Amino acid sequence: MYLSEDLDKTLKRYVGRCVTVFTFGGHRFIGRLVGLVDGGICMTDAERLDDYDESNWYSSMREEERNRRKPGGGKETIVLFPQVVSISCSDESLEPLFSDVEPTSTENVADSTEAEPEPAAVRDNRQMELMLGTELFARLRDGAVSLPTRLAKIRHQLSDEYGFSLPAIRIHECEEISPHAAHFRWHALELGAGYFPPRQKFAFALLEECDLSEDSSACIHETRDAIWMAPGFFIDESVEVTSEGRNVPTMSSSEYFFSFFRSLLVRHLARFYTFDQTVKLVQQTRLICPSLIEDVIDRSSTVANVHTVFHQLVEDRCTVRPVQQILSTLKYNWDAADQLDETIANCRLVLANWLCARFRRDTDFVRGLILAPEVEARMARDRASSNLVQNIEEIRYTHRAAERHFPCALIVDPSRHRAIVKKCNSLLPGLTVLSMTEIEAAGGIPDWVESAPFPKRSKTVMPKTEPKKATKAQPK
């Protein structure tokens, strides 16, 4: 039987949990949902009840009897979809499906002072906060698609892509910030902010390289691109932006806001991935493949070690959806950091197809940039310095120029891969770093991209000072 995508996704949320299924004919089945089969659902340790009007004490007796049974024991029960009237789950840890985004305003908060306020620590642990200026909130609210719906769609897409649930989003209309600004907070920590003026578009380019008319100089607002972390500017929607006879890629202010929001979520994925997320993934895998969990975790290691590996993969912006494949490659009880790096590298080889999929063209070629040998060595060896910062600015600009046509990664030598990835996780969050080994594991061929020349800006030359000559100490 065919199920819609939304219904299939909803039922999969119940896998591993105790559910109650009502069917035609006045029957009720209570048991643990272990999976979806072709045309129905599969339950284990299920009990059929036909007494809707049972007393409370009799119901509690049945509940105690079910709790005494071992999970997964007993017979299997298949209930076909045409027989189902409704399915309910009373698990309090189940995340609500339609309350991911809760739009509020300052007026609504002020009117609800009679209710007892929720502790701030509990609220912040459960959801992200998006502070919008009054004018920006009005513009986004009056769009063709509602603001909560678009934000929830972005959140669900990232959850499906990376394999774990992102926290809920709470929207605030704030009068204390600029009317056209947006601030993103998590645990009372501001993770990013942006300015989105009305009736303007964002140009992904340096202002110096663009050809603009003289009458358009008054409506230019230079800023920093929040997606690629490179220079850019806002300009009036009616002005055409060209560079060397070609149109410069632009984006409307509203669309740029949603791209900015998505880039913030991807940039801070490691903050949202918690130990509870690892526990959920392990529990779900135990229901599907208990022997793997018993061999890898129960005998060899702990969930804390698994969380260390999974958290590092998420920090590298890798998916953790193929849990079984990742667990089968782990090597535990490491004694040094280089062994952890080796484990992460082995896990990334398992995810090689996923890592390279976004950068493939119609053929097997994987599109990527390559650095000069001295720049790549400096990226892997040096700490933050003036030369390294200049190289990073050039990489940001070159990467954004290359991605105007097709997604592009940075391809480096395998021996320097982990060192460069660790720097790029914080300094270049929008750049995916691949090694030649990962491309070979995915069956791909590197397709080198010609680097765009980085426009050199004039710098103030500091005068050289001669060192003072050493002199003998004068007698007192």
Short mmCIF file of C-alpha atoms in Angstrom, two decimals:
data_model
loop_
_atom_site.label_atom_id
_atom_site.label_comp_id
_atom_site.label_asym_id
_atom_site.label_seq_id
_atom_site.Cartn_x
_atom_site.Cartn_y
_atom_site.Cartn_z
CA MET A 1 0.00 0.00 0.00
CA TYR A 2 1.35 3.45 -0.93
CA LEU A 3 1.91 5.93 1.90
CA SER A 4 2.47 9.62 1.46
CA GLU A 5 5.90 10.97 2.37
CA ASP A 6 4.55 12.88 5.38
CA LEU A 7 2.65 9.88 6.75
CA ASP A 8 5.61 7.56 6.26
CA LYS A 9 7.89 10.05 8.06
CA THR A 10 5.36 10.38 10.91
CA LEU A 11 5.05 6.63 11.46
CA LYS A 12 8.83 6.15 11.45
CA ARG A 13 9.00 8.51 14.44
CA TYR A 14 7.10 5.89 16.44
CA VAL A 15 9.53 3.03 15.72
CA GLY A 16 10.86 1.63 18.99
CA ARG A 17 8.11 3.23 21.08
CA CYS A 18 4.97 1.84 22.73
CA VAL A 19 1.90 2.74 20.66
CA THR A 20 -1.85 2.19 20.79
CA VAL A 21 -3.56 1.19 17.52
CA PHE A 22 -7.35 1.46 17.09
CA THR A 23 -8.85 -0.64 14.29
CA PHE A 24 -12.24 -1.10 12.73
CA GLY A 25 -14.47 -3.42 14.71
CA GLY A 26 -13.71 -1.80 18.07
CA HIS A 27 -10.33 -3.43 18.65
CA ARG A 28 -7.33 -1.88 20.36
CA PHE A 29 -3.72 -3.12 20.16
CA ILE A 30 -1.08 -1.94 22.63
CA GLY A 31 2.55 -2.87 22.01
CA ARG A 32 5.93 -1.77 20.75
CA LEU A 33 6.20 -0.68 17.11
CA VAL A 34 9.30 -2.34 15.62
CA GLY A 35 8.94 -1.35 11.97
CA LEU A 36 6.83 -0.80 8.86
CA VAL A 37 6.16 -3.68 6.48
CA ASP A 38 4.63 -3.71 3.03
CA GLY A 39 1.00 -2.80 3.66
CA GLY A 40 1.02 -2.54 7.45
CA ILE A 41 2.87 -2.11 10.71
CA CYS A 42 4.72 -4.70 12.78
CA MET A 43 4.31 -4.74 16.58
CA THR A 44 5.92 -6.96 19.18
CA ASP A 45 4.80 -7.82 22.70
CA ALA A 46 1.36 -6.65 21.61
CA GLU A 47 -1.88 -7.10 23.52
CA ARG A 48 -5.38 -6.94 22.06
CA LEU A 49 -8.00 -5.12 24.12
CA ASP A 50 -11.69 -4.89 23.27
CA ASP A 51 -12.91 -3.11 26.43
CA TYR A 52 -13.01 0.64 25.85
CA ASP A 53 -14.80 1.26 29.16
CA GLU A 54 -12.40 -0.57 31.44
CA SER A 55 -11.93 0.86 34.92
CA ASN A 56 -8.78 2.70 35.99
CA TRP A 57 -7.59 -0.03 38.35
CA TYR A 58 -8.03 -2.71 35.68
CA SER A 59 -6.14 -0.58 33.16
CA SER A 60 -3.26 -0.06 35.61
CA MET A 61 -3.08 -3.81 36.20
CA ARG A 62 -2.70 -4.40 32.47
CA GLU A 63 -0.02 -1.68 32.26
CA GLU A 64 2.00 -3.29 35.08
CA GLU A 65 1.73 -6.65 33.39
CA ARG A 66 3.07 -5.21 30.12
CA ASN A 67 5.95 -3.47 31.91
CA ARG A 68 7.08 -6.74 33.48
CA ARG A 69 7.59 -8.29 30.08
CA LYS A 70 11.00 -8.06 28.44
CA PRO A 71 11.26 -5.59 25.49
CA GLY A 72 11.09 -7.36 22.19
CA GLY A 73 9.73 -10.58 23.67
CA GLY A 74 6.51 -12.30 22.74
CA LYS A 75 4.81 -12.73 19.42
CA GLU A 76 4.70 -10.37 16.48
CA THR A 77 1.50 -8.69 15.36
CA ILE A 78 0.89 -7.34 11.87
CA VAL A 79 -1.85 -4.73 11.48
CA LEU A 80 -2.70 -3.75 7.90
CA PHE A 81 -3.10 -0.08 7.06
CA PRO A 82 -6.72 -0.39 5.76
CA GLN A 83 -7.74 -1.72 9.21
CA VAL A 84 -6.21 1.16 11.17
CA VAL A 85 -8.44 3.95 12.45
CA SER A 86 -5.79 5.80 14.46
CA ILE A 87 -2.35 5.34 16.04
CA SER A 88 -1.29 7.16 19.20
CA CYS A 89 1.94 7.28 21.19
CA SER A 90 2.12 8.39 24.83
CA ASP A 91 5.91 8.58 25.04
CA GLU A 92 6.72 11.93 26.68
CA SER A 93 10.17 12.05 25.04
CA LEU A 94 8.61 12.13 21.55
CA GLU A 95 9.25 15.45 19.87
CA PRO A 96 6.04 17.20 18.70
CA LEU A 97 5.55 17.16 14.95
CA PHE A 98 3.77 20.46 14.38
CA SER A 99 5.23 22.66 17.14
CA ASP A 100 8.76 23.02 15.80
CA VAL A 101 8.31 26.74 15.22
CA GLU A 102 6.36 28.86 17.67
CA PRO A 103 5.93 32.42 16.36
CA THR A 104 5.42 34.94 19.09
CA SER A 105 5.57 38.69 19.41
CA THR A 106 6.31 41.09 22.23
CA GLU A 107 2.59 41.83 22.57
CA ASN A 108 1.69 38.17 23.07
CA VAL A 109 4.41 37.72 25.67
CA ALA A 110 3.22 40.78 27.56
CA ASP A 111 -0.38 39.57 27.59
CA SER A 112 0.52 36.15 29.02
CA THR A 113 1.94 37.35 32.32
CA GLU A 114 -0.77 35.59 34.34
CA ALA A 115 0.64 32.14 33.54
CA GLU A 116 3.67 30.95 35.46
CA PRO A 117 6.74 31.60 33.26
CA GLU A 118 8.87 28.68 32.18
CA PRO A 119 12.46 28.68 33.50
CA ALA A 120 14.82 30.24 30.97
CA ALA A 121 17.33 27.40 31.26
CA VAL A 122 14.69 24.80 30.37
CA ARG A 123 13.38 26.89 27.48
CA ASP A 124 16.85 27.52 26.01
CA ASN A 125 17.82 23.84 26.25
CA ARG A 126 14.86 22.91 24.09
CA GLN A 127 14.76 25.50 21.33
CA MET A 128 16.63 28.10 19.34
CA GLU A 129 15.64 31.75 19.37
CA LEU A 130 15.35 33.97 16.31
CA MET A 131 15.03 37.69 17.11
CA LEU A 132 13.57 39.72 14.22
CA GLY A 133 13.19 43.47 13.89
CA THR A 134 9.67 44.83 13.53
CA GLU A 135 9.93 45.75 9.83
CA LEU A 136 11.71 42.53 8.87
CA PHE A 137 9.18 40.46 10.81
CA ALA A 138 6.31 42.15 8.95
CA ARG A 139 7.91 41.58 5.54
CA LEU A 140 8.63 37.90 6.16
CA ARG A 141 5.22 37.30 7.73
CA ASP A 142 3.36 38.70 4.69
CA GLY A 143 5.15 36.45 2.18
CA ALA A 144 3.49 33.87 -0.06
CA VAL A 145 4.55 31.11 2.37
CA SER A 146 4.31 31.73 6.09
CA LEU A 147 7.52 32.37 8.00
CA PRO A 148 7.11 29.43 10.43
CA THR A 149 6.47 27.05 7.54
CA ARG A 150 9.61 28.05 5.63
CA LEU A 151 11.82 27.88 8.72
CA ALA A 152 10.38 24.50 9.68
CA LYS A 153 11.00 23.20 6.16
CA ILE A 154 14.67 24.25 6.34
CA ARG A 155 15.01 22.62 9.73
CA HIS A 156 13.42 19.32 8.58
CA GLN A 157 15.58 19.23 5.44
CA LEU A 158 18.75 19.56 7.50
CA SER A 159 17.51 16.96 10.01
CA ASP A 160 16.90 14.47 7.20
CA GLU A 161 20.23 15.28 5.58
CA TYR A 162 22.46 15.00 8.65
CA GLY A 163 20.55 12.26 10.49
CA PHE A 164 19.53 13.89 13.79
CA SER A 165 16.79 16.24 14.99
CA LEU A 166 17.56 19.93 15.27
CA PRO A 167 16.02 21.83 18.18
CA ALA A 168 12.76 23.71 17.79
CA ILE A 169 12.79 27.36 16.70
CA ARG A 170 11.11 30.16 18.59
CA ILE A 171 10.53 33.44 16.74
CA HIS A 172 10.42 36.77 18.54
CA GLU A 173 9.43 40.16 17.16
CA CYS A 174 11.87 42.42 18.98
CA GLU A 175 11.70 46.21 19.15
CA GLU A 176 15.08 46.54 20.84
CA ILE A 177 17.11 45.73 17.71
CA SER A 178 17.22 47.43 14.30
CA PRO A 179 13.89 47.18 12.39
CA HIS A 180 15.58 45.30 9.53
CA ALA A 181 17.97 43.13 11.56
CA ALA A 182 17.91 39.49 12.67
CA HIS A 183 19.73 37.90 15.61
CA PHE A 184 20.11 34.15 16.18
CA ARG A 185 20.62 32.89 19.72
CA TRP A 186 21.18 29.56 21.44
CA HIS A 187 21.61 29.11 25.20
CA ALA A 188 21.64 32.92 25.54
CA LEU A 189 24.66 33.00 23.18
CA GLU A 190 24.38 34.99 19.97
CA LEU A 191 25.48 32.79 17.08
CA GLY A 192 24.99 35.29 14.25
CA ALA A 193 23.30 38.48 13.13
CA GLY A 194 22.45 40.09 9.82
CA TYR A 195 20.96 43.21 8.29
CA PHE A 196 18.33 42.88 5.53
CA PRO A 197 17.16 46.25 4.17
CA PRO A 198 13.86 46.49 2.27
CA ARG A 199 13.58 46.84 -1.52
CA GLN A 200 17.23 45.91 -1.97
CA LYS A 201 19.14 42.90 -3.24
CA PHE A 202 22.43 41.38 -2.15
CA ALA A 203 25.33 41.16 -4.60
CA PHE A 204 27.88 38.38 -4.09
CA ALA A 205 30.95 40.37 -5.14
CA LEU A 206 33.47 42.96 -4.09
CA LEU A 207 32.31 46.51 -4.68
CA GLU A 208 35.62 47.41 -6.36
CA GLU A 209 35.17 44.86 -9.15
CA CYS A 210 31.61 45.89 -10.13
CA ASP A 211 30.53 48.41 -12.77
CA LEU A 212 27.82 50.66 -11.33
CA SER A 213 26.32 53.92 -12.50
CA GLU A 214 27.18 57.09 -10.63
CA ASP A 215 23.60 57.71 -9.48
CA SER A 216 23.51 54.31 -7.71
CA SER A 217 26.29 55.09 -5.25
CA ALA A 218 23.88 56.59 -2.74
CA CYS A 219 21.91 53.35 -2.24
CA ILE A 220 24.87 50.99 -1.63
CA HIS A 221 25.35 49.34 1.73
CA GLU A 222 28.56 47.34 2.08
CA THR A 223 28.41 44.33 4.40
CA ARG A 224 29.89 40.87 4.92
CA ASP A 225 28.30 37.90 3.26
CA ALA A 226 26.93 35.66 6.02
CA ILE A 227 26.89 32.56 3.79
CA TRP A 228 30.48 32.53 2.50
CA MET A 229 31.88 35.02 5.08
CA ALA A 230 33.20 37.17 2.22
CA PRO A 231 32.65 40.85 1.32
CA GLY A 232 29.44 41.88 -0.45
CA PHE A 233 26.95 44.72 -0.63
CA PHE A 234 23.24 45.57 -0.80
CA ILE A 235 21.96 47.73 -3.64
CA ASP A 236 18.60 48.90 -4.92
CA GLU A 237 16.55 46.26 -6.74
CA SER A 238 16.30 48.36 -9.91
CA VAL A 239 20.08 48.69 -10.35
CA GLU A 240 21.82 46.15 -12.58
CA VAL A 241 25.12 44.85 -11.19
CA THR A 242 27.75 43.81 -13.77
CA SER A 243 31.40 42.90 -13.70
CA GLU A 244 33.51 42.70 -16.87
CA GLY A 245 30.34 42.66 -18.95
CA ARG A 246 28.70 39.82 -16.97
CA ASN A 247 25.84 39.99 -14.51
CA VAL A 248 26.87 39.50 -10.90
CA PRO A 249 24.76 36.92 -8.97
CA THR A 250 22.26 38.68 -6.71
CA MET A 251 19.54 37.62 -4.29
CA SER A 252 16.53 39.46 -2.91
CA SER A 253 16.67 40.58 0.69
CA SER A 254 14.02 38.07 1.84
CA GLU A 255 15.58 35.10 0.03
CA TYR A 256 18.98 36.11 1.35
CA PHE A 257 17.56 35.97 4.90
CA PHE A 258 16.50 32.32 4.51
CA SER A 259 19.87 31.42 2.98
CA PHE A 260 21.54 33.19 5.91
CA PHE A 261 19.41 31.23 8.38
CA ARG A 262 20.25 27.89 6.74
CA SER A 263 23.97 28.68 6.69
CA LEU A 264 23.84 29.49 10.42
CA LEU A 265 22.25 26.14 11.21
CA VAL A 266 24.87 24.27 9.17
CA ARG A 267 27.70 26.31 10.70
CA HIS A 268 26.63 25.45 14.27
CA LEU A 269 25.53 21.83 13.80
CA ALA A 270 28.02 20.63 16.41
CA ARG A 271 26.34 22.81 19.06
CA PHE A 272 22.96 21.20 18.39
CA TYR A 273 24.23 17.61 18.44
CA THR A 274 24.03 16.42 22.06
CA PHE A 275 24.72 13.23 23.94
CA ASP A 276 20.97 12.47 23.94
CA GLN A 277 21.05 12.43 20.14
CA THR A 278 23.69 9.68 20.23
CA VAL A 279 21.66 7.70 22.77
CA LYS A 280 18.60 7.87 20.49
CA LEU A 281 20.59 6.67 17.48
CA VAL A 282 22.06 3.78 19.49
CA GLN A 283 18.64 2.76 20.81
CA GLN A 284 17.10 2.80 17.33
CA THR A 285 19.99 0.73 15.97
CA ARG A 286 19.65 -1.75 18.84
CA LEU A 287 16.08 -2.50 17.70
CA ILE A 288 17.16 -3.06 14.10
CA CYS A 289 20.56 -4.72 14.60
CA PRO A 290 21.04 -5.70 18.26
CA SER A 291 24.08 -7.90 17.56
CA LEU A 292 26.04 -4.90 16.23
CA ILE A 293 25.35 -2.81 19.34
CA GLU A 294 26.21 -5.74 21.59
CA ASP A 295 29.52 -6.38 19.83
CA VAL A 296 30.63 -2.76 19.37
CA ILE A 297 29.32 -0.98 22.48
CA ASP A 298 28.33 -3.51 25.14
CA ARG A 299 31.57 -5.51 24.82
CA SER A 300 34.19 -3.18 23.38
CA SER A 301 33.39 0.40 24.34
CA THR A 302 30.83 2.87 25.72
CA VAL A 303 28.22 5.22 24.35
CA ALA A 304 30.47 8.11 25.40
CA ASN A 305 33.18 6.95 22.97
CA VAL A 306 30.59 6.63 20.22
CA HIS A 307 29.39 10.14 20.97
CA THR A 308 32.94 11.47 20.66
CA VAL A 309 33.21 10.05 17.14
CA PHE A 310 29.71 11.10 16.07
CA HIS A 311 30.15 14.61 17.44
CA GLN A 312 33.40 15.03 15.52
CA LEU A 313 31.69 13.86 12.32
CA VAL A 314 28.91 16.40 12.82
CA GLU A 315 31.52 19.09 13.50
CA ASP A 316 33.03 18.16 10.11
CA ARG A 317 29.48 18.61 8.75
CA CYS A 318 29.10 14.93 7.87
CA THR A 319 25.90 12.96 8.14
CA VAL A 320 25.41 10.34 10.88
CA ARG A 321 22.39 8.73 9.24
CA PRO A 322 24.12 5.43 8.24
CA VAL A 323 24.69 4.48 11.88
CA GLN A 324 25.33 0.79 11.20
CA GLN A 325 28.05 1.49 8.63
CA ILE A 326 29.75 4.00 10.92
CA LEU A 327 29.67 1.71 13.97
CA SER A 328 31.13 -1.19 11.99
CA THR A 329 34.26 0.87 11.24
CA LEU A 330 34.98 2.25 14.71
CA LYS A 331 38.13 1.39 16.63
CA TYR A 332 37.84 2.08 20.32
CA ASN A 333 40.08 2.46 23.37
CA TRP A 334 42.44 4.88 21.68
CA ASP A 335 45.28 6.28 23.76
CA ALA A 336 46.18 9.37 21.72
CA ALA A 337 44.49 12.00 19.61
CA ASP A 338 46.02 10.69 16.39
CA GLN A 339 44.14 7.42 16.86
CA LEU A 340 40.89 9.38 17.09
CA ASP A 341 41.84 11.22 13.90
CA GLU A 342 42.48 7.88 12.21
CA THR A 343 39.06 6.65 13.33
CA ILE A 344 37.37 9.78 11.96
CA ALA A 345 39.22 9.37 8.67
CA ASN A 346 38.00 5.76 8.37
CA CYS A 347 34.43 6.85 9.09
CA ARG A 348 34.65 9.57 6.44
CA LEU A 349 35.68 6.92 3.90
CA VAL A 350 32.41 5.13 4.63
CA LEU A 351 30.59 8.42 3.97
CA ALA A 352 32.63 9.20 0.84
CA ASN A 353 29.69 8.87 -1.55
CA TRP A 354 27.60 11.24 0.58
CA LEU A 355 30.45 13.74 0.88
CA CYS A 356 31.11 13.85 -2.87
CA ALA A 357 27.49 13.71 -4.07
CA ARG A 358 26.91 17.49 -3.92
CA PHE A 359 30.00 18.23 -6.02
CA ARG A 360 29.44 15.69 -8.78
CA ARG A 361 28.35 16.69 -12.23
CA ASP A 362 26.48 14.34 -14.56
CA THR A 363 29.66 12.25 -14.81
CA ASP A 364 31.98 10.90 -12.14
CA PHE A 365 33.98 14.13 -11.92
CA VAL A 366 34.07 15.80 -8.49
CA ARG A 367 34.44 19.58 -8.76
CA GLY A 368 37.01 21.11 -6.42
CA LEU A 369 39.60 23.79 -5.80
CA ILE A 370 43.28 23.14 -5.20
CA LEU A 371 45.65 25.31 -3.21
CA ALA A 372 49.22 26.23 -4.01
CA PRO A 373 51.63 23.81 -2.25
CA GLU A 374 53.03 26.51 0.04
CA VAL A 375 49.52 27.74 0.98
CA GLU A 376 48.31 24.20 1.73
CA ALA A 377 51.37 23.55 3.90
CA ARG A 378 50.79 26.82 5.77
CA MET A 379 47.12 25.96 6.34
CA ALA A 380 48.10 22.62 7.88
CA ARG A 381 51.10 23.81 9.88
CA ASP A 382 50.76 27.42 11.01
CA ARG A 383 48.54 28.92 13.65
CA ALA A 384 46.55 32.11 13.11
CA SER A 385 48.84 34.77 11.65
CA SER A 386 48.64 37.68 9.26
CA ASN A 387 49.75 35.53 6.30
CA LEU A 388 47.29 32.79 7.15
CA VAL A 389 44.41 35.26 7.49
CA GLN A 390 45.23 36.70 4.05
CA ASN A 391 45.21 33.19 2.56
CA ILE A 392 41.86 32.46 4.18
CA GLU A 393 40.36 35.66 2.71
CA GLU A 394 41.57 34.62 -0.72
CA ILE A 395 40.11 31.11 -0.31
CA ARG A 396 36.75 32.57 0.73
CA TYR A 397 36.59 34.85 -2.28
CA THR A 398 37.78 32.14 -4.70
CA HIS A 399 35.34 29.59 -3.30
CA ARG A 400 32.37 31.93 -3.63
CA ALA A 401 33.35 32.86 -7.19
CA ALA A 402 33.59 29.16 -8.12
CA GLU A 403 30.23 28.27 -6.56
CA ARG A 404 28.39 30.81 -8.67
CA HIS A 405 28.10 28.12 -11.34
CA PHE A 406 28.21 24.79 -9.44
CA PRO A 407 29.01 23.58 -5.88
CA CYS A 408 32.73 23.31 -5.30
CA ALA A 409 34.86 21.66 -2.58
CA LEU A 410 38.47 22.09 -1.50
CA ILE A 411 40.64 19.08 -2.38
CA VAL A 412 43.83 18.60 -0.33
CA ASP A 413 46.51 15.98 0.26
CA PRO A 414 45.42 13.13 2.59
CA SER A 415 48.40 13.68 4.91
CA ARG A 416 47.24 17.25 5.62
CA HIS A 417 43.52 16.65 5.46
CA ARG A 418 42.68 16.43 9.18
CA ALA A 419 44.79 19.47 10.10
CA ILE A 420 43.13 21.61 7.41
CA VAL A 421 39.64 20.36 8.24
CA LYS A 422 40.03 21.41 11.88
CA LYS A 423 40.96 24.96 10.81
CA CYS A 424 38.21 25.18 8.19
CA ASN A 425 35.51 24.06 10.65
CA SER A 426 35.75 27.45 12.37
CA LEU A 427 37.47 29.74 9.86
CA LEU A 428 35.76 28.51 6.66
CA PRO A 429 32.47 26.94 7.82
CA GLY A 430 30.88 26.98 4.37
CA LEU A 431 33.73 25.10 2.70
CA THR A 432 33.80 21.29 2.43
CA VAL A 433 37.32 19.83 2.51
CA LEU A 434 37.86 16.52 0.71
CA SER A 435 40.95 14.38 0.39
CA MET A 436 42.07 12.50 -2.68
CA THR A 437 41.50 9.24 -0.78
CA GLU A 438 37.84 10.11 -0.14
CA ILE A 439 37.27 10.95 -3.80
CA GLU A 440 38.82 7.63 -4.83
CA ALA A 441 36.64 5.79 -2.28
CA ALA A 442 33.57 7.38 -3.89
CA GLY A 443 34.74 6.32 -7.34
CA GLY A 444 35.21 9.92 -8.45
CA ILE A 445 37.78 11.84 -10.46
CA PRO A 446 38.93 15.32 -9.37
CA ASP A 447 37.77 18.12 -11.64
CA TRP A 448 40.03 21.08 -10.91
CA VAL A 449 38.48 24.56 -10.98
CA GLU A 450 40.47 27.53 -12.19
CA SER A 451 40.94 29.92 -9.28
CA ALA A 452 39.61 33.43 -9.82
CA PRO A 453 42.21 36.17 -9.25
CA PHE A 454 41.79 37.80 -5.87
CA PRO A 455 41.75 41.61 -6.19
CA LYS A 456 44.56 42.99 -4.07
CA ARG A 457 43.63 45.94 -1.93
CA SER A 458 46.10 48.69 -1.14
CA LYS A 459 47.81 48.27 2.21
CA THR A 460 49.68 50.75 4.32
CA VAL A 461 53.38 49.91 4.34
CA MET A 462 54.78 50.20 7.83
CA PRO A 463 58.26 51.75 8.00
CA LYS A 464 60.98 49.38 9.03
CA THR A 465 62.69 50.18 12.32
CA GLU A 466 66.31 49.30 12.89
CA PRO A 467 67.00 47.38 16.10
CA LYS A 468 68.74 49.35 18.81
CA LYS A 469 72.39 48.60 19.37
CA ALA A 470 73.34 47.02 22.67
CA THR A 471 75.11 49.39 25.06
CA LYS A 472 76.98 48.78 28.22
CA ALA A 473 75.28 49.65 31.46
CA GLN A 474 76.37 52.98 32.86
CA PRO A 475 77.87 52.91 36.37
CA LYS A 476 75.74 54.48 39.06
#
